[in-house]
């Protein structure tokens, strides 16, 4: 019997997927890249999230059970994880919740903006909406806010928000319960044209801008300015 790597906890995820868990994001990313390079027929998608990887199976092309022993042969240390791209994201820090955040954490708005834009974030996962990046980790000064007790029914596209130890960007208008601190004028995703530039492992740096620059960049695509 083939044994799994000691660092891989592999379990079925329904009848069309397998879920592997790891002690770190780096091992998860490395294992996912190794699985992708196998290009197995029937393994239609490999999705990375926090410390975990889902391998989605098309049962019309392969019996999901035949994939299990193949997955158990893959080692998370087999290759280095992909080195992602770095994106600059301009943000007008005029979010609806800035004043409330300031009062809650006891820090002035200028300090909040400096803390949020002062570090480089890693794209830990893409989910919730196509192109919606979960970015970590927030500076300690901003971390720990619970999500809003009552989510908004509509958050504008491009909204930049924080919750817990993460920040995010809403690629399209949608309901949402994160705390809004700003908005980017850039387009993050366009399904019609297949424009989905962000991937797990990419890096994001926020850049404060004024309203005039916001208007100049309105409608430009991420990575193209």
XYZ file of N, CA and C in Angstrom:
675
model
N 0.846 -1.196 0.000
C 0.000 0.000 0.000
C 0.881 1.246 0.000
N 0.535 2.222 -0.847
C 1.298 3.455 -0.930
C 0.940 4.334 0.248
N 1.924 4.828 0.957
C 1.686 5.664 2.113
C 1.734 7.142 1.728
N 0.903 7.933 2.367
C 0.916 9.371 2.139
C 2.119 9.987 2.817
N 2.548 11.110 2.277
C 3.577 11.873 2.944
C 3.079 12.256 4.332
N 3.956 12.264 5.294
C 3.559 12.536 6.674
C 2.917 13.906 6.827
N 3.238 14.833 5.915
C 2.705 16.186 6.011
C 1.390 16.367 5.252
N 0.888 15.330 4.613
C -0.319 15.429 3.811
C -1.462 14.682 4.494
N -2.539 15.400 4.746
C -3.757 14.797 5.287
C -4.769 14.809 4.160
N -4.985 13.667 3.516
C -5.800 13.576 2.301
C -7.121 12.890 2.600
N -8.217 13.548 2.219
C -9.551 13.012 2.459
C -10.472 13.337 1.295
N -11.483 12.476 1.052
C -12.442 12.787 -0.007
C -13.246 14.035 0.338
N -13.566 14.813 -0.683
C -14.392 16.005 -0.544
C -15.611 15.791 -1.431
N -16.647 15.167 -0.847
C -17.762 14.732 -1.664
C -17.339 13.567 -2.536
N -17.986 13.412 -3.687
C -17.661 12.283 -4.571
C -16.910 12.724 -5.823
N -16.514 14.027 -5.868
C -15.852 14.531 -7.064
C -14.606 15.343 -6.751
N -14.060 15.169 -5.561
C -12.876 15.951 -5.211
C -12.147 15.312 -4.040
N -10.853 15.703 -3.900
C -10.042 15.303 -2.760
C -9.513 16.564 -2.111
N -9.437 16.549 -0.786
C -8.936 17.699 -0.043
C -7.687 17.295 0.722
N -6.593 18.018 0.472
C -5.327 17.773 1.170
C -5.039 18.948 2.089
N -4.648 18.646 3.324
C -4.325 19.690 4.296
C -2.845 19.603 4.671
N -2.266 20.782 4.990
C -0.842 20.878 5.253
C -0.586 21.782 6.458
N 0.594 21.686 7.052
C 0.902 22.527 8.215
C 1.241 23.968 7.855
N 1.397 24.279 6.558
C 1.747 25.643 6.173
C 1.219 25.931 4.775
N 1.062 27.238 4.466
C 0.642 27.656 3.132
C 1.689 27.290 2.083
N 2.961 27.386 2.455
C 4.034 27.100 1.499
C 3.987 25.650 1.033
N 3.769 24.722 1.969
C 3.689 23.307 1.587
C 2.455 23.040 0.735
N 1.358 23.702 1.061
C 0.148 23.532 0.253
C 0.385 24.007 -1.180
N 1.009 25.176 -1.336
C 1.270 25.721 -2.664
C 2.222 24.840 -3.458
N 3.233 24.309 -2.794
C 4.197 23.444 -3.470
C 3.539 22.161 -3.948
N 2.727 21.567 -3.082
C 2.038 20.321 -3.437
C 1.076 20.558 -4.593
N 0.348 21.671 -4.561
C -0.601 21.982 -5.633
C 0.107 22.115 -6.966
N 1.255 22.791 -6.975
C 1.995 22.967 -8.216
C 2.496 21.619 -8.736
N 2.916 20.745 -7.831
C 3.369 19.414 -8.251
C 2.224 18.618 -8.858
N 1.023 18.731 -8.287
C -0.140 18.028 -8.837
C -0.490 18.570 -10.213
N -0.483 19.899 -10.367
C -0.807 20.500 -11.671
C 0.133 19.991 -12.759
N 1.411 19.832 -12.412
C 2.395 19.429 -13.419
C 2.199 17.986 -13.882
N 1.442 17.211 -13.101
C 1.156 15.839 -13.542
C 0.209 15.814 -14.736
N -0.682 16.824 -14.834
C -1.650 16.917 -15.945
C -2.448 15.633 -16.106
N -2.937 15.090 -14.988
C -3.720 13.863 -15.047
C -5.064 14.098 -15.732
N -5.448 13.186 -16.612
C -6.767 13.247 -17.227
C -7.827 13.105 -16.139
N -8.806 13.972 -16.163
C -9.882 13.886 -15.179
C -9.686 14.772 -13.973
N -8.449 15.220 -13.713
C -8.210 16.173 -12.631
C -8.356 17.565 -13.239
N -9.550 18.134 -13.120
C -9.893 19.314 -13.906
C -9.455 20.628 -13.262
N -9.258 20.644 -11.940
C -8.870 21.891 -11.295
C -8.172 21.608 -9.970
N -7.172 22.425 -9.664
C -6.454 22.341 -8.394
C -6.576 23.707 -7.731
N -7.247 23.755 -6.584
C -7.565 25.027 -5.931
C -6.839 25.107 -4.598
N -6.041 26.165 -4.431
C -5.267 26.355 -3.201
C -5.989 27.340 -2.296
N -6.021 27.044 -0.994
C -6.536 27.968 0.012
C -5.596 27.914 1.205
N -6.035 28.410 2.350
C -5.192 28.418 3.541
C -4.862 26.994 3.985
N -3.590 26.611 3.898
C -3.093 25.319 4.378
C -3.794 24.137 3.720
N -4.463 24.334 2.586
C -5.248 23.244 1.997
C -5.269 23.357 0.480
N -5.513 22.198 -0.161
C -5.635 22.139 -1.613
C -6.784 21.202 -1.957
N -7.672 21.651 -2.835
C -8.744 20.790 -3.346
C -8.423 20.397 -4.776
N -8.520 19.104 -5.057
C -8.326 18.603 -6.412
C -9.685 18.136 -6.915
N -10.220 18.824 -7.919
C -11.554 18.551 -8.432
C -11.480 17.564 -9.592
N -12.363 16.576 -9.553
C -12.325 15.463 -10.500
C -13.545 15.475 -11.409
N -13.355 15.147 -12.692
C -14.467 14.948 -13.623
C -14.713 13.444 -13.727
N -15.784 12.928 -13.073
C -16.007 11.477 -13.058
C -16.333 10.890 -14.416
N -16.644 11.728 -15.403
C -16.900 11.202 -16.746
C -15.596 10.837 -17.454
N -14.475 11.317 -16.902
C -13.172 11.057 -17.512
C -12.314 10.108 -16.701
N -12.586 10.026 -15.388
C -11.767 9.167 -14.540
C -12.551 8.790 -13.294
N -12.309 7.610 -12.801
C -12.883 7.194 -11.526
C -12.150 7.944 -10.411
N -12.867 8.740 -9.600
C -12.183 9.511 -8.551
C -11.303 8.660 -7.643
N -11.674 7.403 -7.431
C -10.881 6.561 -6.537
C -9.522 6.217 -7.112
N -9.394 6.252 -8.444
C -8.085 5.947 -9.040
C -7.109 7.107 -8.858
N -7.635 8.300 -8.556
C -6.771 9.455 -8.350
C -6.089 9.403 -6.982
N -6.756 8.802 -6.003
C -6.224 8.816 -4.641
C -4.789 8.294 -4.545
N -4.492 7.085 -5.047
C -3.105 6.611 -4.899
C -2.095 7.485 -5.633
N -2.522 8.144 -6.715
C -1.622 9.050 -7.423
C -1.323 10.281 -6.561
N -2.360 10.828 -5.932
C -2.174 11.998 -5.068
C -1.272 11.667 -3.891
N -1.380 10.456 -3.382
C -0.602 10.069 -2.207
C 0.890 9.899 -2.523
N 1.207 9.848 -3.800
C 2.621 9.759 -4.178
C 3.292 11.131 -4.286
N 2.495 12.185 -4.325
C 3.038 13.532 -4.512
C 3.533 14.065 -3.177
N 4.736 14.593 -3.172
C 5.331 15.122 -1.960
C 5.292 16.655 -1.974
N 4.915 17.281 -0.861
C 4.843 18.741 -0.832
C 6.189 19.421 -0.960
N 7.269 18.698 -0.736
C 8.607 19.290 -0.855
C 9.233 19.003 -2.214
N 8.449 18.471 -3.133
C 8.971 18.043 -4.427
C 9.515 19.214 -5.247
N 8.814 20.343 -5.244
C 9.261 21.521 -5.969
C 8.978 22.751 -5.116
N 9.589 23.849 -5.469
C 9.301 25.103 -4.784
C 7.995 25.663 -5.315
N 7.219 26.331 -4.474
C 5.997 26.953 -4.957
C 6.301 28.040 -5.972
N 5.326 28.326 -6.840
C 5.510 29.346 -7.863
C 5.798 30.705 -7.231
N 6.646 31.447 -7.902
C 6.909 32.816 -7.478
C 5.937 33.712 -8.225
N 4.986 34.262 -7.492
C 3.932 35.018 -8.137
C 4.359 36.405 -8.573
N 3.476 37.041 -9.300
C 3.683 38.414 -9.737
C 3.370 39.374 -8.593
N 3.905 40.571 -8.695
C 3.561 41.617 -7.732
C 2.739 42.680 -8.443
N 1.610 43.021 -7.831
C 0.704 44.009 -8.391
C 0.637 45.232 -7.485
N 0.633 46.415 -8.097
C 0.392 47.662 -7.389
C -1.080 48.013 -7.553
N -1.755 48.255 -6.449
C -3.185 48.561 -6.481
C -3.411 49.953 -5.902
N -3.733 50.947 -6.733
C -4.023 52.289 -6.223
C -5.350 52.302 -5.472
N -5.380 53.009 -4.352
C -6.580 53.028 -3.517
C -6.867 54.449 -3.033
N -8.112 54.874 -3.202
C -8.580 56.102 -2.562
C -9.111 55.695 -1.188
N -8.391 56.065 -0.158
C -8.764 55.652 1.200
C -9.849 56.573 1.756
N -11.072 56.319 1.281
C -12.241 57.096 1.696
C -13.386 56.147 2.078
N -13.047 54.983 2.597
C -14.046 53.964 2.897
C -15.058 54.401 3.942
N -16.279 53.882 3.802
C -17.375 54.233 4.704
C -17.082 53.901 6.163
N -16.223 52.910 6.397
C -16.013 52.440 7.768
C -14.747 52.977 8.420
N -14.041 53.870 7.749
C -12.771 54.341 8.296
C -12.934 55.006 9.665
N -13.933 55.857 9.806
C -14.137 56.546 11.077
C -14.472 55.544 12.178
N -15.329 54.587 11.853
C -15.696 53.562 12.834
C -14.502 52.693 13.208
N -13.687 52.311 12.217
C -12.488 51.521 12.489
C -11.553 52.294 13.414
N -11.371 53.573 13.107
C -10.496 54.414 13.915
C -10.941 54.442 15.372
N -12.248 54.590 15.580
C -12.773 54.631 16.949
C -12.624 53.279 17.643
N -12.796 52.205 16.879
C -12.757 50.862 17.473
C -11.350 50.470 17.899
N -10.363 50.733 17.047
C -9.001 50.290 17.365
C -8.167 51.385 18.027
N -8.741 52.580 18.117
C -8.048 53.658 18.821
C -6.841 54.212 18.103
N -6.899 54.260 16.782
C -5.790 54.808 16.000
C -6.322 55.809 14.989
N -5.583 56.889 14.714
C -6.045 57.889 13.750
C -6.107 57.319 12.338
N -6.951 57.936 11.517
C -7.154 57.444 10.154
C -5.850 57.445 9.359
N -5.033 58.459 9.511
C -3.761 58.501 8.789
C -2.869 57.323 9.123
N -2.884 56.918 10.375
C -2.079 55.767 10.794
C -2.643 54.469 10.228
N -3.967 54.398 10.132
C -4.608 53.211 9.550
C -4.216 53.068 8.086
N -4.260 54.183 7.353
C -3.888 54.155 5.933
C -2.424 53.761 5.770
N -1.562 54.328 6.593
C -0.133 54.016 6.510
C 0.130 52.546 6.819
N -0.565 52.006 7.817
C -0.362 50.602 8.192
C -0.865 49.670 7.098
N -2.002 50.019 6.485
C -2.572 49.147 5.453
C -1.749 49.161 4.166
N -1.230 50.328 3.808
C -0.489 50.454 2.549
C 1.011 50.247 2.719
N 1.438 49.981 3.946
C 2.866 49.921 4.208
C 3.504 48.559 4.098
N 2.739 47.537 3.763
C 3.301 46.193 3.656
C 2.862 45.536 2.347
N 3.549 44.475 1.979
C 3.189 43.691 0.801
C 2.411 42.461 1.242
N 1.268 42.230 0.614
C 0.397 41.119 0.976
C 0.571 39.953 0.002
N 0.279 38.773 0.483
C 0.284 37.576 -0.357
C -1.148 37.157 -0.640
N -1.421 36.770 -1.877
C -2.738 36.233 -2.222
C -2.811 34.811 -1.668
N -3.568 34.642 -0.597
C -3.646 33.345 0.069
C -4.675 32.431 -0.586
N -5.714 33.030 -1.162
C -6.759 32.235 -1.810
C -7.586 33.149 -2.705
N -8.233 32.552 -3.702
C -9.195 33.250 -4.553
C -10.537 32.560 -4.346
N -11.576 33.320 -3.998
C -12.854 32.674 -3.753
C -13.950 33.678 -3.487
N -15.101 33.151 -3.080
C -16.308 33.937 -2.820
C -16.890 34.463 -4.122
N -16.109 35.219 -4.881
C -16.458 35.698 -6.215
C -15.271 35.438 -7.136
N -15.486 35.290 -8.444
C -14.353 35.154 -9.354
C -13.425 36.359 -9.234
N -12.159 36.098 -8.946
C -11.176 37.158 -8.830
C -11.120 37.849 -7.491
N -11.858 37.339 -6.489
C -11.863 37.941 -5.148
C -10.664 37.417 -4.372
N -9.661 38.286 -4.069
C -8.462 37.798 -3.389
C -8.547 37.943 -1.867
N -8.192 36.883 -1.165
C -7.987 36.942 0.279
C -6.501 37.224 0.495
N -6.193 38.361 1.096
C -4.822 38.828 1.212
C -4.376 38.851 2.664
N -3.226 38.327 2.924
C -2.709 38.311 4.291
C -1.227 38.646 4.300
N -0.761 38.989 5.539
C -1.612 39.261 6.681
C -1.553 40.737 7.001
N -2.621 41.232 7.644
C -2.667 42.622 8.049
C -1.592 42.937 9.078
N -1.185 44.191 9.116
C -0.318 44.654 10.192
C -1.036 44.457 11.524
N -0.266 44.185 12.549
C -0.851 43.896 13.862
C -1.784 45.012 14.329
N -1.475 46.234 13.981
C -2.296 47.375 14.418
C -3.722 47.312 13.876
N -3.913 46.628 12.733
C -5.233 46.573 12.099
C -5.940 45.239 12.280
N -5.249 44.254 12.801
C -5.788 42.895 12.860
C -6.771 42.732 14.011
N -7.738 41.841 13.798
C -8.611 41.438 14.891
C -10.043 41.925 14.807
N -10.379 42.769 13.817
C -11.756 43.224 13.698
C -12.645 42.093 13.192
N -13.715 41.811 13.899
C -14.687 40.829 13.423
C -15.436 41.406 12.226
N -16.013 40.539 11.443
C -16.831 41.041 10.343
C -18.037 41.798 10.903
N -18.601 42.660 10.096
C -19.737 43.459 10.525
C -20.901 42.549 10.941
N -21.599 42.884 12.027
C -22.695 42.017 12.489
C -23.814 41.884 11.465
N -24.028 42.934 10.665
C -25.025 42.885 9.592
C -24.342 43.232 8.275
N -24.157 42.267 7.389
C -23.493 42.547 6.112
C -24.281 43.560 5.279
N -23.580 44.313 4.472
C -24.234 45.193 3.507
C -24.836 44.358 2.387
N -25.955 44.813 1.873
C -26.575 44.091 0.753
C -25.837 44.344 -0.553
N -25.088 45.464 -0.617
C -24.324 45.751 -1.827
C -23.064 46.542 -1.478
N -21.934 45.995 -1.841
C -20.631 46.650 -1.694
C -20.144 47.000 -3.094
N -19.728 48.228 -3.348
C -19.311 48.621 -4.704
C -18.097 47.839 -5.200
N -18.047 47.624 -6.500
C -16.882 46.986 -7.119
C -15.642 47.810 -6.828
N -14.535 47.130 -6.554
C -13.279 47.793 -6.268
C -13.076 48.143 -4.812
N -14.070 47.862 -3.974
C -13.940 48.190 -2.557
C -12.821 47.387 -1.915
N -12.022 48.065 -1.100
C -10.948 47.436 -0.338
C -11.415 47.382 1.109
N -11.276 46.221 1.735
C -11.852 46.035 3.068
C -10.947 45.165 3.922
N -11.208 45.173 5.238
C -10.435 44.357 6.172
C -11.369 43.618 7.124
N -10.879 42.499 7.628
C -11.567 41.721 8.665
C -10.590 40.673 9.181
N -10.607 40.433 10.489
C -9.687 39.451 11.055
C -8.246 39.854 10.792
N -7.490 38.953 10.178
C -6.091 39.242 9.830
C -5.921 39.396 8.317
N -7.030 39.649 7.619
C -6.982 39.691 6.164
C -7.503 41.013 5.620
N -7.110 41.290 4.385
C -7.716 42.362 3.616
C -8.153 41.767 2.284
N -9.029 42.471 1.578
C -9.573 41.928 0.331
C -9.935 43.070 -0.603
N -10.254 42.704 -1.849
C -10.766 43.647 -2.840
C -11.980 42.993 -3.501
N -13.096 43.681 -3.494
C -14.300 43.162 -4.150
C -14.194 43.419 -5.654
N -14.142 42.365 -6.475
C -13.979 42.576 -7.918
C -15.254 43.050 -8.612
N -16.388 42.867 -7.965
C -17.662 43.325 -8.518
C -18.603 43.661 -7.372
N -19.662 44.375 -7.681
C -20.630 44.722 -6.652
C -21.286 43.460 -6.117
N -21.354 43.358 -4.781
C -21.929 42.166 -4.174
C -22.235 42.451 -2.712
N -23.009 41.585 -2.059
C -23.138 41.705 -0.609
C -21.781 41.483 0.051
N -21.608 42.014 1.260
C -20.336 41.819 1.944
C -20.365 42.344 3.362
N -19.601 41.688 4.228
C -19.601 42.051 5.638
C -18.256 42.518 6.165
N -17.294 42.801 5.273
C -15.999 43.295 5.719
C -16.067 44.804 5.928
N -15.080 45.357 6.623
C -15.041 46.786 6.924
C -14.364 47.540 5.775
N -15.068 48.496 5.195
C -14.597 49.195 4.003
C -13.644 50.325 4.380
N -12.440 50.290 3.801
C -11.470 51.350 4.081
C -11.117 52.173 2.846
N -11.469 51.690 1.659
C -11.139 52.437 0.457
C -11.689 51.772 -0.780
N -11.253 52.272 -1.941
C -11.714 51.725 -3.218
C -10.634 51.920 -4.266
N -10.453 50.909 -5.100
C -9.538 51.031 -6.226
C -10.340 51.285 -7.496
N -9.820 52.103 -8.405
C -10.515 52.333 -9.673
C -10.281 51.224 -10.691
N -9.387 50.292 -10.383
C -9.004 49.278 -11.356
C -10.023 48.147 -11.459
N -10.091 47.547 -12.636
C -10.899 46.347 -12.864
C -10.065 45.133 -12.472
N -10.590 44.321 -11.535
C -9.857 43.145 -11.067
C -10.217 41.867 -11.814
N -11.398 41.844 -12.413
C -11.833 40.623 -13.081
C -12.856 40.958 -14.151
N -12.801 40.218 -15.252
C -13.774 40.351 -16.334
C -13.974 38.969 -16.934
N -15.040 38.305 -16.501
C -15.273 36.933 -16.941
C -15.523 36.844 -18.435
N -16.172 37.852 -18.999
C -16.508 37.811 -20.421
C -15.269 37.689 -21.299
N -14.187 38.360 -20.880
C -12.950 38.320 -21.667
C -11.914 37.357 -21.080
N -12.267 36.703 -19.975
C -11.331 35.778 -19.348
C -10.226 36.467 -18.585
N -10.458 37.708 -18.197
C -9.438 38.475 -17.478
C -9.548 38.192 -15.988
N -8.639 37.382 -15.478
C -8.569 37.022 -14.056
C -7.091 36.989 -13.676
N -6.468 38.132 -13.486
C -5.010 38.196 -13.349
C -4.447 37.666 -12.048
N -5.194 37.748 -10.961
C -4.653 37.347 -9.667
C -4.710 35.841 -9.467
N -3.662 35.303 -8.856
C -3.601 33.879 -8.538
C -2.945 33.709 -7.178
N -3.214 32.582 -6.560
C -2.599 32.279 -5.280
C -1.076 32.353 -5.390
N -0.457 33.048 -4.443
C 0.989 33.222 -4.478
C 1.429 34.561 -5.026
N 0.526 35.273 -5.711
C 0.853 36.621 -6.166
C 0.967 37.560 -4.962
N 1.535 38.718 -5.189
C 1.707 39.702 -4.125
C 1.014 41.007 -4.509
N 0.493 41.683 -3.504
C -0.257 42.923 -3.734
C 0.264 44.016 -2.803
N 0.505 45.188 -3.376
C 0.913 46.352 -2.599
C -0.078 47.483 -2.900
N -0.659 48.069 -1.852
C -1.621 49.146 -2.021
C -0.916 50.499 -2.026
N -1.424 51.403 -2.875
C -0.808 52.712 -3.051
C -1.880 53.789 -2.886
N -1.792 54.614 -1.834
C -2.799 55.657 -1.635
C -2.802 56.673 -2.782
N -3.996 57.039 -3.250
C -4.140 58.043 -4.309
C -5.276 58.996 -3.942
N -5.298 60.152 -4.604
C -6.358 61.117 -4.417
C -7.494 60.898 -5.399
N -8.544 61.692 -5.258
C -9.732 61.542 -6.095
C -9.439 61.816 -7.570
N -8.575 62.800 -7.864
C -8.262 63.095 -9.257
C -7.591 61.909 -9.939
N -6.594 61.308 -9.272
C -5.915 60.148 -9.842
C -6.873 58.977 -9.965
N -7.783 58.851 -9.010
C -8.795 57.798 -9.065
C -9.595 57.902 -10.358
N -10.023 59.104 -10.685
C -10.824 59.311 -11.894
C -10.012 59.028 -13.147
N -8.728 59.374 -13.135
C -7.873 59.117 -14.291
C -7.720 57.618 -14.566
N -7.709 56.827 -13.498
C -7.484 55.385 -13.640
C -8.773 54.581 -13.727
N -9.911 55.248 -13.612
C -11.191 54.543 -13.601
C -11.341 53.662 -14.833
N -11.588 52.364 -14.611
C -11.812 51.432 -15.703
C -10.567 50.762 -16.248
N -9.372 51.197 -15.811
C -8.146 50.511 -16.245
C -8.069 49.133 -15.580
N -7.365 48.217 -16.194
C -7.263 46.870 -15.669
C -6.049 46.689 -14.770
N -6.217 45.848 -13.764
C -5.110 45.522 -12.862
C -3.927 44.969 -13.661
N -2.745 45.511 -13.399
C -1.547 45.031 -14.060
C -1.246 45.715 -15.387
N -2.146 46.597 -15.809
C -1.960 47.259 -17.104
C -1.648 48.737 -16.952
N -1.471 49.208 -15.725
C -1.094 50.606 -15.484
C 0.062 50.660 -14.503
